[in-house]
mmCIF file of C-alpha atoms in Angstrom:
data_model
loop_
_atom_site.group_PDB
_atom_site.id
_atom_site.type_symbol
_atom_site.label_atom_id
_atom_site.label_comp_id
_atom_site.label_asym_id
_atom_site.label_seq_id
_atom_site.Cartn_x
_atom_site.Cartn_y
_atom_site.Cartn_z
ATOM 1 C CA MET A 1 -12.931 26.627 -4.874
ATOM 2 C CA SER A 2 -9.333 27.074 -5.982
ATOM 3 C CA GLY A 3 -7.255 24.300 -7.501
ATOM 4 C CA GLY A 4 -5.069 24.243 -4.406
ATOM 5 C CA GLN A 5 -8.059 23.743 -2.126
ATOM 6 C CA THR A 6 -9.389 20.968 -4.350
ATOM 7 C CA GLN A 7 -6.016 19.244 -4.312
ATOM 8 C CA ASN A 8 -5.743 19.538 -0.522
ATOM 9 C CA ALA A 9 -9.245 18.130 -0.071
ATOM 10 C CA ALA A 10 -8.429 15.202 -2.333
ATOM 11 C CA LEU A 11 -5.203 14.543 -0.431
ATOM 12 C CA THR A 12 -7.024 14.657 2.903
ATOM 13 C CA THR A 13 -9.561 12.144 1.601
ATOM 14 C CA ALA A 14 -6.820 9.861 0.288
ATOM 15 C CA LEU A 15 -4.913 9.962 3.581
ATOM 16 C CA ALA A 16 -8.101 9.216 5.539
ATOM 17 C CA PHE A 17 -8.795 6.238 3.298
ATOM 18 C CA HIS A 18 -5.221 4.984 3.687
ATOM 19 C CA TYR A 19 -5.592 5.247 7.469
ATOM 20 C CA GLN A 20 -8.720 3.107 7.195
ATOM 21 C CA VAL A 21 -6.725 0.504 5.233
ATOM 22 C CA LEU A 22 -4.018 0.468 7.910
ATOM 23 C CA ILE A 23 -6.665 -0.189 10.581
ATOM 24 C CA GLY A 24 -7.937 -3.121 8.540
ATOM 25 C CA LEU A 25 -4.410 -4.397 7.960
ATOM 26 C CA GLU A 26 -3.667 -4.377 11.678
ATOM 27 C CA LYS A 27 -6.825 -6.406 12.313
ATOM 28 C CA CYS A 28 -5.591 -8.982 9.790
ATOM 29 C CA PHE A 29 -2.780 -9.975 12.157
ATOM 30 C CA SER A 30 -5.308 -11.227 14.731
ATOM 31 C CA LEU A 31 -7.567 -13.082 12.274
ATOM 32 C CA GLN A 32 -8.692 -16.566 13.256
ATOM 33 C CA GLU A 33 -9.418 -19.317 10.739
ATOM 34 C CA ASP A 34 -13.106 -18.528 10.194
ATOM 35 C CA GLN A 35 -12.661 -14.765 10.145
ATOM 36 C CA ALA A 36 -12.133 -12.191 7.408
ATOM 37 C CA VAL A 37 -11.601 -8.433 7.298
ATOM 38 C CA TRP A 38 -13.961 -6.605 4.939
ATOM 39 C CA PHE A 39 -13.634 -3.064 3.666
ATOM 40 C CA GLU A 40 -16.613 -0.921 2.697
ATOM 41 C CA LYS A 41 -19.108 -3.723 3.284
ATOM 42 C CA ASP A 42 -21.306 -2.339 6.051
ATOM 43 C CA GLY A 43 -19.062 0.616 6.774
ATOM 44 C CA ASP A 44 -15.350 1.301 6.963
ATOM 45 C CA VAL A 45 -13.893 -1.948 8.329
ATOM 46 C CA SER A 46 -15.744 -5.124 9.296
ATOM 47 C CA LEU A 47 -14.376 -8.192 11.060
ATOM 48 C CA LEU A 48 -16.698 -11.068 10.192
ATOM 49 C CA SER A 49 -16.807 -14.639 11.455
ATOM 50 C CA ASN A 50 -19.380 -17.429 11.644
ATOM 51 C CA GLU A 51 -20.465 -16.147 15.057
ATOM 52 C CA PRO A 52 -21.876 -12.615 15.526
ATOM 53 C CA GLU A 53 -20.361 -12.312 18.998
ATOM 54 C CA ARG A 54 -16.906 -12.623 17.360
ATOM 55 C CA SER A 55 -17.720 -10.106 14.631
ATOM 56 C CA SER A 56 -17.362 -6.347 14.765
ATOM 57 C CA GLN A 57 -17.995 -3.342 12.579
ATOM 58 C CA THR A 58 -15.669 -0.359 12.919
ATOM 59 C CA GLU A 59 -16.097 3.213 11.775
ATOM 60 C CA VAL A 60 -12.697 4.883 11.434
ATOM 61 C CA LYS A 61 -12.145 8.593 12.103
ATOM 62 C CA ASP A 62 -8.809 10.407 11.947
ATOM 63 C CA TYR A 63 -9.575 13.786 13.508
ATOM 64 C CA ALA A 64 -7.652 16.265 15.637
ATOM 65 C CA ALA A 65 -10.634 18.074 17.192
ATOM 66 C CA PRO A 66 -11.917 16.558 20.486
ATOM 67 C CA LEU A 67 -14.923 14.246 20.622
ATOM 68 C CA THR A 68 -17.628 16.377 22.232
ATOM 69 C CA ASP A 69 -21.292 15.815 23.026
ATOM 70 C CA HIS A 70 -22.447 17.304 19.745
ATOM 71 C CA HIS A 71 -19.643 16.114 17.487
ATOM 72 C CA GLU A 72 -20.747 14.823 14.109
ATOM 73 C CA ASN A 73 -18.532 11.727 14.315
ATOM 74 C CA LEU A 74 -20.647 10.281 17.135
ATOM 75 C CA TRP A 75 -24.070 11.155 15.790
ATOM 76 C CA LYS A 76 -23.413 10.344 12.159
ATOM 77 C CA THR A 77 -21.964 6.967 13.143
ATOM 78 C CA LEU A 78 -25.000 6.168 15.305
ATOM 79 C CA LYS A 79 -27.291 7.261 12.487
ATOM 80 C CA ASN A 80 -25.516 4.874 10.066
ATOM 81 C CA TRP A 81 -25.793 1.956 12.496
ATOM 82 C CA LEU A 82 -29.524 2.651 12.971
ATOM 83 C CA ASP A 83 -30.175 2.755 9.232
ATOM 84 C CA PRO A 84 -32.515 -0.070 8.097
ATOM 85 C CA ALA A 85 -29.937 -0.995 5.431
ATOM 86 C CA PHE A 86 -27.454 -1.930 8.184
ATOM 87 C CA ASP A 87 -28.211 -5.341 9.699
ATOM 88 C CA GLN A 88 -26.638 -5.215 13.135
ATOM 89 C CA LYS A 89 -27.574 -8.784 14.014
ATOM 90 C CA PHE A 90 -24.372 -9.924 12.262
ATOM 91 C CA TYR A 91 -22.214 -7.991 14.723
ATOM 92 C CA GLY A 92 -21.537 -8.376 18.413
ATOM 93 C CA ALA A 93 -19.634 -5.099 18.623
ATOM 94 C CA LEU A 94 -19.896 -1.708 16.938
ATOM 95 C CA VAL A 95 -16.773 0.409 17.342
ATOM 96 C CA LEU A 96 -16.194 4.105 16.759
ATOM 97 C CA HIS A 97 -12.411 4.137 16.285
ATOM 98 C CA THR A 98 -11.134 7.695 16.417
ATOM 99 C CA THR A 99 -7.875 9.503 17.001
ATOM 100 C CA GLN A 100 -9.887 12.116 18.929
ATOM 101 C CA ALA A 101 -9.628 12.545 22.670
ATOM 102 C CA PHE A 102 -12.787 13.176 24.691
ATOM 103 C CA GLY A 103 -13.672 16.835 25.103
ATOM 104 C CA ALA A 104 -13.027 18.309 28.541
ATOM 105 C CA THR A 105 -16.727 18.553 29.503
ATOM 106 C CA THR A 106 -18.278 15.772 27.435
ATOM 107 C CA ARG A 107 -20.829 13.425 28.996
ATOM 108 C CA LEU A 108 -19.413 10.599 26.863
ATOM 109 C CA LYS A 109 -16.323 9.877 28.960
ATOM 110 C CA ASP A 110 -17.900 7.007 30.908
ATOM 111 C CA TRP A 111 -19.718 5.533 27.906
ATOM 112 C CA ASN A 112 -17.784 2.260 27.746
ATOM 113 C CA ASN A 113 -18.547 1.494 31.414
ATOM 114 C CA GLN A 114 -22.261 2.238 31.220
ATOM 115 C CA THR A 115 -25.305 0.062 30.593
ATOM 116 C CA ALA A 116 -27.404 0.567 27.476
ATOM 117 C CA GLU A 117 -30.038 2.386 29.535
ATOM 118 C CA GLN A 118 -27.431 4.732 31.002
ATOM 119 C CA ARG A 119 -26.076 5.446 27.536
ATOM 120 C CA LEU A 120 -29.573 6.233 26.310
ATOM 121 C CA GLN A 121 -30.007 8.703 29.148
ATOM 122 C CA VAL A 122 -26.714 10.394 28.163
ATOM 123 C CA LEU A 123 -27.991 10.816 24.603
ATOM 124 C CA LYS A 124 -31.295 12.167 25.912
ATOM 125 C CA ASP A 125 -29.499 14.659 28.150
ATOM 126 C CA ILE A 126 -27.395 15.879 25.240
ATOM 127 C CA TYR A 127 -30.403 16.110 22.937
ATOM 128 C CA SER A 128 -32.381 18.019 25.558
ATOM 129 C CA GLU A 129 -30.052 20.962 25.084
ATOM 130 C CA ARG A 130 -31.654 21.609 21.720
ATOM 131 C CA THR A 131 -34.330 24.241 21.856
ATOM 132 C CA ALA A 132 -37.778 23.917 20.293
ATOM 133 C CA GLU A 133 -36.766 26.661 17.896
ATOM 134 C CA GLN A 134 -33.709 24.714 16.742
ATOM 135 C CA LEU A 135 -35.660 21.500 16.286
ATOM 136 C CA SER A 136 -38.478 23.131 14.353
ATOM 137 C CA ALA A 137 -36.286 25.304 12.143
ATOM 138 C CA GLU A 138 -37.004 25.155 8.421
ATOM 139 C CA LYS A 139 -33.333 24.402 7.728
ATOM 140 C CA PRO A 140 -31.767 22.860 10.840
ATOM 141 C CA SER A 141 -27.994 22.365 10.933
ATOM 142 C CA GLU A 142 -26.543 19.042 9.806
ATOM 143 C CA ILE A 143 -25.695 17.945 13.349
ATOM 144 C CA ILE A 144 -29.247 18.664 14.522
ATOM 145 C CA LYS A 145 -30.625 16.672 11.594
ATOM 146 C CA LEU A 146 -28.459 13.718 12.648
ATOM 147 C CA GLN A 147 -29.512 14.015 16.276
ATOM 148 C CA MET A 148 -33.191 14.174 15.334
ATOM 149 C CA ILE A 149 -32.877 10.999 13.245
ATOM 150 C CA VAL A 150 -31.102 9.135 16.039
ATOM 151 C CA MET A 151 -33.407 10.243 18.852
ATOM 152 C CA ASN A 152 -36.575 9.650 16.844
ATOM 153 C CA THR A 153 -35.572 6.067 16.129
ATOM 154 C CA ASN A 154 -37.584 3.266 17.734
ATOM 155 C CA GLN A 155 -36.291 3.201 21.313
ATOM 156 C CA GLU A 156 -35.976 -0.583 21.435
ATOM 157 C CA LEU A 157 -33.740 -0.562 18.334
ATOM 158 C CA LEU A 158 -31.754 2.359 19.729
ATOM 159 C CA ILE A 159 -31.073 0.570 23.017
ATOM 160 C CA GLU A 160 -30.168 -2.658 21.198
ATOM 161 C CA THR A 161 -27.700 -0.728 19.040
ATOM 162 C CA ILE A 162 -25.989 1.434 21.641
ATOM 163 C CA ALA A 163 -25.564 -1.623 23.872
ATOM 164 C CA LYS A 164 -23.001 -2.842 21.309
ATOM 165 C CA VAL A 165 -21.210 0.483 20.831
ATOM 166 C CA THR A 166 -17.656 1.060 22.056
ATOM 167 C CA LEU A 167 -15.973 4.460 21.790
ATOM 168 C CA PHE A 168 -12.279 3.792 21.089
ATOM 169 C CA THR A 169 -10.702 7.227 21.498
ATOM 170 C CA GLU A 170 -7.153 8.561 21.237
ATOM 171 C CA ALA A 171 -6.360 5.823 18.732
ATOM 172 C CA ASP A 172 -2.919 5.689 17.135
ATOM 173 C CA ASP A 173 -2.395 8.058 14.250
ATOM 174 C CA ALA A 174 -1.083 6.786 10.902
ATOM 175 C CA ASP A 175 2.605 7.148 11.803
ATOM 176 C CA THR A 176 2.200 5.330 15.108
ATOM 177 C CA LEU A 177 0.098 2.672 13.385
ATOM 178 C CA HIS A 178 2.895 2.119 10.873
ATOM 179 C CA LYS A 179 5.343 1.546 13.726
ATOM 180 C CA SER A 180 2.917 -0.814 15.453
ATOM 181 C CA ILE A 181 2.498 -2.921 12.325
ATOM 182 C CA LEU A 182 6.251 -2.940 11.664
ATOM 183 C CA ALA A 183 6.771 -4.370 15.160
ATOM 184 C CA LYS A 184 4.712 -7.470 14.352
ATOM 185 C CA PRO A 185 6.952 -9.354 11.857
ATOM 186 C CA VAL A 186 9.575 -11.660 13.355
ATOM 187 C CA GLY A 187 12.916 -12.311 11.691
ATOM 188 C CA ILE A 188 12.801 -9.443 9.197
ATOM 189 C CA PRO A 189 15.959 -7.252 9.172
ATOM 190 C CA LYS A 190 15.261 -3.637 10.046
ATOM 191 C CA SER A 191 16.411 -2.524 6.595
ATOM 192 C CA ASN A 192 13.681 -4.668 4.992
ATOM 193 C CA LEU A 193 10.750 -3.763 7.254
ATOM 194 C CA LYS A 194 9.569 -0.869 5.086
ATOM 195 C CA SER A 195 9.536 -3.090 1.997
ATOM 196 C CA TYR A 196 7.685 -5.771 3.969
ATOM 197 C CA LEU A 197 4.992 -3.277 4.990
ATOM 198 C CA GLN A 198 4.702 -1.967 1.449
ATOM 199 C CA GLY A 199 4.194 -5.543 0.277
ATOM 200 C CA LEU A 200 1.378 -6.078 2.774
ATOM 201 C CA VAL A 201 -0.340 -2.780 1.997
ATOM 202 C CA GLY A 202 -0.102 -3.551 -1.715
ATOM 203 C CA PHE A 203 -1.611 -6.975 -1.065
ATOM 204 C CA VAL A 204 -4.547 -5.443 0.831
ATOM 205 C CA TYR A 205 -5.316 -3.026 -1.993
ATOM 206 C CA SER A 206 -4.988 -5.798 -4.590
ATOM 207 C CA GLN A 207 -7.793 -7.808 -2.973
ATOM 208 C CA ALA A 208 -10.413 -5.226 -3.981
ATOM 209 C CA ASN A 209 -12.616 -5.903 -6.980
ATOM 210 C CA GLN A 210 -15.923 -4.568 -8.285
ATOM 211 C CA LYS A 211 -17.928 -6.977 -6.129
ATOM 212 C CA SER A 212 -16.165 -6.989 -2.769
ATOM 213 C CA TRP A 213 -13.000 -6.201 -0.853
ATOM 214 C CA HIS A 214 -11.996 -8.617 1.857
ATOM 215 C CA ILE A 215 -8.987 -10.440 3.312
ATOM 216 C CA GLN A 216 -9.369 -14.000 4.589
ATOM 217 C CA HIS A 217 -7.217 -15.556 7.299
ATOM 218 C CA LYS A 218 -5.653 -18.163 4.994
ATOM 219 C CA GLU A 219 -4.797 -15.644 2.264
ATOM 220 C CA PHE A 220 -3.245 -13.189 4.705
ATOM 221 C CA ARG A 221 -1.113 -15.829 6.405
ATOM 222 C CA ALA A 222 0.094 -17.081 3.009
ATOM 223 C CA LYS A 223 1.094 -13.553 1.999
ATOM 224 C CA CYS A 224 2.922 -12.981 5.283
ATOM 225 C CA GLU A 225 4.855 -16.217 4.786
ATOM 226 C CA GLU A 226 5.698 -15.259 1.200
ATOM 227 C CA LEU A 227 6.983 -11.823 2.206
ATOM 228 C CA THR A 228 8.897 -13.250 5.154
ATOM 229 C CA ALA A 229 10.674 -15.691 2.843
ATOM 230 C CA ILE A 230 11.581 -12.807 0.539
ATOM 231 C CA PHE A 231 12.783 -10.331 3.138
ATOM 232 C CA CYS A 232 14.048 -12.356 6.094
ATOM 233 C CA LYS A 233 17.596 -13.188 4.924
ATOM 234 C CA ARG A 234 18.568 -10.659 2.306
ATOM 235 C CA GLU A 235 21.204 -8.036 2.941
ATOM 236 C CA PHE A 236 19.011 -5.669 0.943
ATOM 237 C CA THR A 237 15.899 -5.915 -1.161
ATOM 238 C CA PHE A 238 15.865 -5.579 -4.924
ATOM 239 C CA PRO A 239 13.295 -3.087 -6.134
ATOM 240 C CA PRO A 240 10.760 -4.793 -8.417
ATOM 241 C CA PHE A 241 11.915 -5.423 -12.001
ATOM 242 C CA THR A 242 8.980 -6.308 -14.267
ATOM 243 C CA GLY A 243 10.807 -6.715 -17.571
ATOM 244 C CA SER A 244 8.332 -4.487 -19.377
ATOM 245 C CA GLU A 245 9.215 -3.233 -22.832
ATOM 246 C CA ALA A 246 9.585 0.496 -23.261
ATOM 247 C CA SER A 247 6.703 2.175 -25.062
ATOM 248 C CA LYS A 248 7.175 3.789 -28.475
ATOM 249 C CA LEU A 249 7.229 7.182 -26.774
ATOM 250 C CA GLU A 250 9.867 6.046 -24.265
ATOM 251 C CA VAL A 251 12.023 4.609 -27.055
ATOM 252 C CA GLU A 252 11.709 7.877 -28.931
ATOM 253 C CA ILE A 253 12.673 9.878 -25.838
ATOM 254 C CA HIS A 254 15.829 7.799 -25.317
ATOM 255 C CA GLN A 255 16.763 7.157 -28.952
ATOM 256 C CA ASP A 256 19.832 9.412 -28.715
ATOM 257 C CA LYS A 257 21.266 7.580 -25.702
ATOM 258 C CA LEU A 258 24.666 6.084 -26.431
ATOM 259 C CA PHE A 259 23.616 2.541 -25.532
ATOM 260 C CA VAL A 260 20.712 2.753 -28.012
ATOM 261 C CA GLN A 261 23.006 4.027 -30.756
ATOM 262 C CA LYS A 262 25.313 1.068 -30.189
ATOM 263 C CA ILE A 263 22.395 -1.320 -30.741
ATOM 264 C CA ASN A 264 21.447 0.588 -33.873
ATOM 265 C CA ASP A 265 25.040 0.182 -35.075
ATOM 266 C CA ILE A 266 24.541 -3.593 -35.291
ATOM 267 C CA GLU A 267 21.075 -3.176 -36.842
ATOM 268 C CA HIS A 268 19.439 -5.125 -34.011
ATOM 269 C CA PHE A 269 16.394 -2.852 -33.985
ATOM 270 C CA SER A 270 13.864 -5.342 -32.627
ATOM 271 C CA VAL A 271 15.575 -5.573 -29.215
ATOM 272 C CA ILE A 272 15.609 -1.825 -28.550
ATOM 273 C CA PRO A 273 12.257 -1.670 -26.630
ATOM 274 C CA ASP A 274 13.476 -4.387 -24.254
ATOM 275 C CA ALA A 275 16.867 -2.728 -23.852
ATOM 276 C CA VAL A 276 15.371 0.680 -23.097
ATOM 277 C CA GLY A 277 12.874 -0.928 -20.700
ATOM 278 C CA ASN A 278 15.654 -2.709 -18.766
ATOM 279 C CA TRP A 279 17.790 0.436 -18.664
ATOM 280 C CA MET A 280 14.859 2.546 -17.412
ATOM 281 C CA GLU A 281 14.018 0.050 -14.660
ATOM 282 C CA LEU A 282 17.609 0.108 -13.457
ATOM 283 C CA GLN A 283 17.713 3.905 -13.414
ATOM 284 C CA ASN A 284 14.413 4.063 -11.533
ATOM 285 C CA SER A 285 15.676 1.559 -8.970
ATOM 286 C CA LEU A 286 18.704 3.738 -8.319
ATOM 287 C CA LEU A 287 16.470 6.765 -7.820
ATOM 288 C CA GLU A 288 14.242 5.043 -5.262
ATOM 289 C CA GLN A 289 14.918 6.137 -1.695
ATOM 290 C CA LEU A 290 15.039 2.670 -0.185
ATOM 291 C CA ASP A 291 16.007 2.229 3.450
ATOM 292 C CA GLU A 292 18.981 0.166 2.281
ATOM 293 C CA TYR A 293 19.772 2.395 -0.728
ATOM 294 C CA PRO A 294 23.477 3.008 0.128
ATOM 295 C CA LEU A 295 24.129 -0.742 0.300
ATOM 296 C CA TYR A 296 22.081 -1.361 -2.873
ATOM 297 C CA ALA A 297 24.034 1.298 -4.771
ATOM 298 C CA GLU A 298 27.372 -0.027 -3.512
ATOM 299 C CA LYS A 299 26.554 -3.632 -4.403
ATOM 300 C CA THR A 300 25.204 -2.559 -7.798
ATOM 301 C CA LYS A 301 28.427 -0.759 -8.687
ATOM 302 C CA ALA A 302 30.538 -3.789 -7.732
ATOM 303 C CA TYR A 303 28.195 -6.156 -9.579
ATOM 304 C CA GLN A 304 28.432 -4.057 -12.740
ATOM 305 C CA SER A 305 32.227 -4.323 -12.660
ATOM 306 C CA ARG A 306 31.950 -8.106 -12.578
ATOM 307 C CA ILE A 307 29.595 -8.354 -15.549
ATOM 308 C CA VAL A 308 31.640 -5.849 -17.566
ATOM 309 C CA LYS A 309 34.694 -8.108 -17.106
ATOM 310 C CA LEU A 310 32.665 -11.059 -18.355
ATOM 311 C CA PHE A 311 31.419 -9.026 -21.310
ATOM 312 C CA LYS A 312 34.963 -8.100 -22.300
ATOM 313 C CA LEU A 313 35.908 -11.776 -22.232
ATOM 314 C CA ALA A 314 32.893 -12.692 -24.379
ATOM 315 C CA TYR A 315 33.726 -9.859 -26.775
ATOM 316 C CA SER A 316 37.327 -11.076 -27.085
ATOM 317 C CA SER A 317 36.109 -14.601 -27.867
ATOM 318 C CA ALA A 318 33.669 -13.241 -30.458
ATOM 319 C CA GLN A 319 36.555 -11.393 -32.151
ATOM 320 C CA LEU A 320 38.413 -14.681 -32.559
ATOM 321 C CA GLU A 321 35.367 -16.269 -34.196
ATOM 322 C CA LEU A 322 34.375 -13.292 -36.329
ATOM 323 C CA ILE A 323 32.985 -14.123 -39.761
ATOM 324 C CA ASP A 324 30.139 -11.719 -40.537
ATOM 325 C CA GLN A 325 30.564 -8.515 -38.512
ATOM 326 C CA VAL A 326 26.888 -7.545 -38.101
ATOM 327 C CA LYS A 327 25.614 -11.098 -37.700
ATOM 328 C CA SER A 328 28.317 -12.001 -35.183
ATOM 329 C CA SER A 329 27.631 -8.796 -33.242
ATOM 330 C CA LYS A 330 23.932 -9.659 -33.016
ATOM 331 C CA LEU A 331 24.813 -13.152 -31.812
ATOM 332 C CA LEU A 332 27.105 -11.646 -29.165
ATOM 333 C CA TYR A 333 24.266 -9.372 -28.026
ATOM 334 C CA ASN A 334 21.812 -12.279 -27.811
ATOM 335 C CA LYS A 335 24.293 -14.444 -25.908
ATOM 336 C CA VAL A 336 25.192 -11.764 -23.345
ATOM 337 C CA ILE A 337 21.614 -10.585 -22.783
ATOM 338 C CA SER A 338 20.182 -14.091 -22.391
ATOM 339 C CA GLU A 339 22.822 -15.315 -19.921
ATOM 340 C CA GLN A 340 21.555 -15.928 -16.413
ATOM 341 C CA PRO A 341 22.731 -13.370 -13.839
ATOM 342 C CA LEU A 342 25.669 -14.046 -11.564
ATOM 343 C CA SER A 343 24.773 -14.497 -7.929
ATOM 344 C CA LEU A 344 24.902 -11.489 -5.642
ATOM 345 C CA GLY A 345 25.534 -12.613 -2.097
ATOM 346 C CA ASN A 346 22.798 -15.115 -1.243
ATOM 347 C CA ASP A 347 20.564 -13.974 -4.075
ATOM 348 C CA THR A 348 20.275 -14.233 -7.814
ATOM 349 C CA PRO A 349 19.326 -10.802 -9.158
ATOM 350 C CA PRO A 350 16.550 -10.328 -11.726
ATOM 351 C CA LEU A 351 17.649 -10.788 -15.351
ATOM 352 C CA GLU A 352 16.407 -7.267 -16.109
ATOM 353 C CA TYR A 353 18.704 -5.886 -13.404
ATOM 354 C CA LYS A 354 21.737 -7.532 -14.967
ATOM 355 C CA ASN A 355 20.816 -6.388 -18.466
ATOM 356 C CA GLY A 356 20.036 -2.885 -17.283
ATOM 357 C CA LEU A 357 23.568 -2.708 -15.883
ATOM 358 C CA ILE A 358 25.042 -3.844 -19.199
ATOM 359 C CA HIS A 359 23.161 -1.114 -21.073
ATOM 360 C CA ASP A 360 24.186 1.377 -18.389
ATOM 361 C CA ALA A 361 27.837 0.441 -18.941
ATOM 362 C CA MET A 362 27.355 0.763 -22.701
ATOM 363 C CA ASP A 363 26.056 4.279 -22.070
ATOM 364 C CA ASP A 364 29.277 5.242 -20.304
ATOM 365 C CA GLU A 365 31.737 6.749 -22.795
ATOM 366 C CA GLU A 366 34.678 6.140 -20.478
ATOM 367 C CA GLN A 367 34.157 2.369 -20.523
ATOM 368 C CA GLU A 368 34.505 2.236 -24.327
ATOM 369 C CA LEU A 369 32.246 -0.802 -24.676
ATOM 370 C CA LYS A 370 30.324 -1.660 -27.826
ATOM 371 C CA TRP A 371 28.381 -4.461 -29.451
ATOM 372 C CA MET A 372 29.926 -4.101 -32.893
ATOM 373 C CA ILE A 373 32.776 -6.624 -33.062
ATOM 374 C CA GLU A 374 35.930 -5.155 -34.537
ATOM 375 C CA PRO A 375 38.422 -7.497 -36.250
#
């Protein structure tokens, strides 16, 4: 297999898994107090409560090809639900959730309106199309293997299982699902909806550990409230600023930047990793294609002008108090960098954002700023 094929297969798998996460996330919005959404517990997505009749297990399929009588998605899903390792007594509903439409001639179209006995007869009719030669072949096809396992299962267990099965076809694809989820929050400006969704998706992924992966009602509601408080009133959303120091390699890469040289000039070497880290975070935030990027960039430019004016005032004051040039320059640096950010509209920006802008201004030759205090 070529590298391109391997990469495409990996991407397809990743997108299918992300679609599964979106299905689980959408279910989180309808959670009741005693319910939780589980991933990869008994299958793709499970909704569990204290009562089996209010619990469901969902197998998620994102496929373009139609759902036909002999399609693997049906038979493999049934086979998994009939496996002794799957305890169906905990679930009142078993759902095959697929983007597929029913095939034009499939016998499955009336499945959801049929009794368990009628569904069993449909499976028998489909299975009867297999010839004795196909069933006795030394190496039967994968779909025939699945059908043989299902139809050779104890009939009582098979009827009990298919009585709970719902075929949910023509389900929303990932893009439509995104739009559906984005329609659920109330009071979030349109420009912040994408960031809100990213926050929720990130939260879902963060709940996974080596033992389990589940989202409880209380935790999900708390996260929704937290994100609503963050995104409901802001004109725009600040990208995340973590305040991480730059690595040795990153410092080395940027050692020739003008703002780094100006810190070297005052021999304040210990602060360089923080300075480079703040500068890099600012640059990355300006490269992000946020929905509200034009407003963010505009506000950032205006904000930088304000803090440069304040820096020039602090620099002028430091000149008046100059005693030891290097020591005084270091003190100026510490004072400016540690000052709390000015407000920006209704928000107070992250400290790293403010400092990143100072280093960005220092990197601009035209601004003629420096840390070294001249007499």
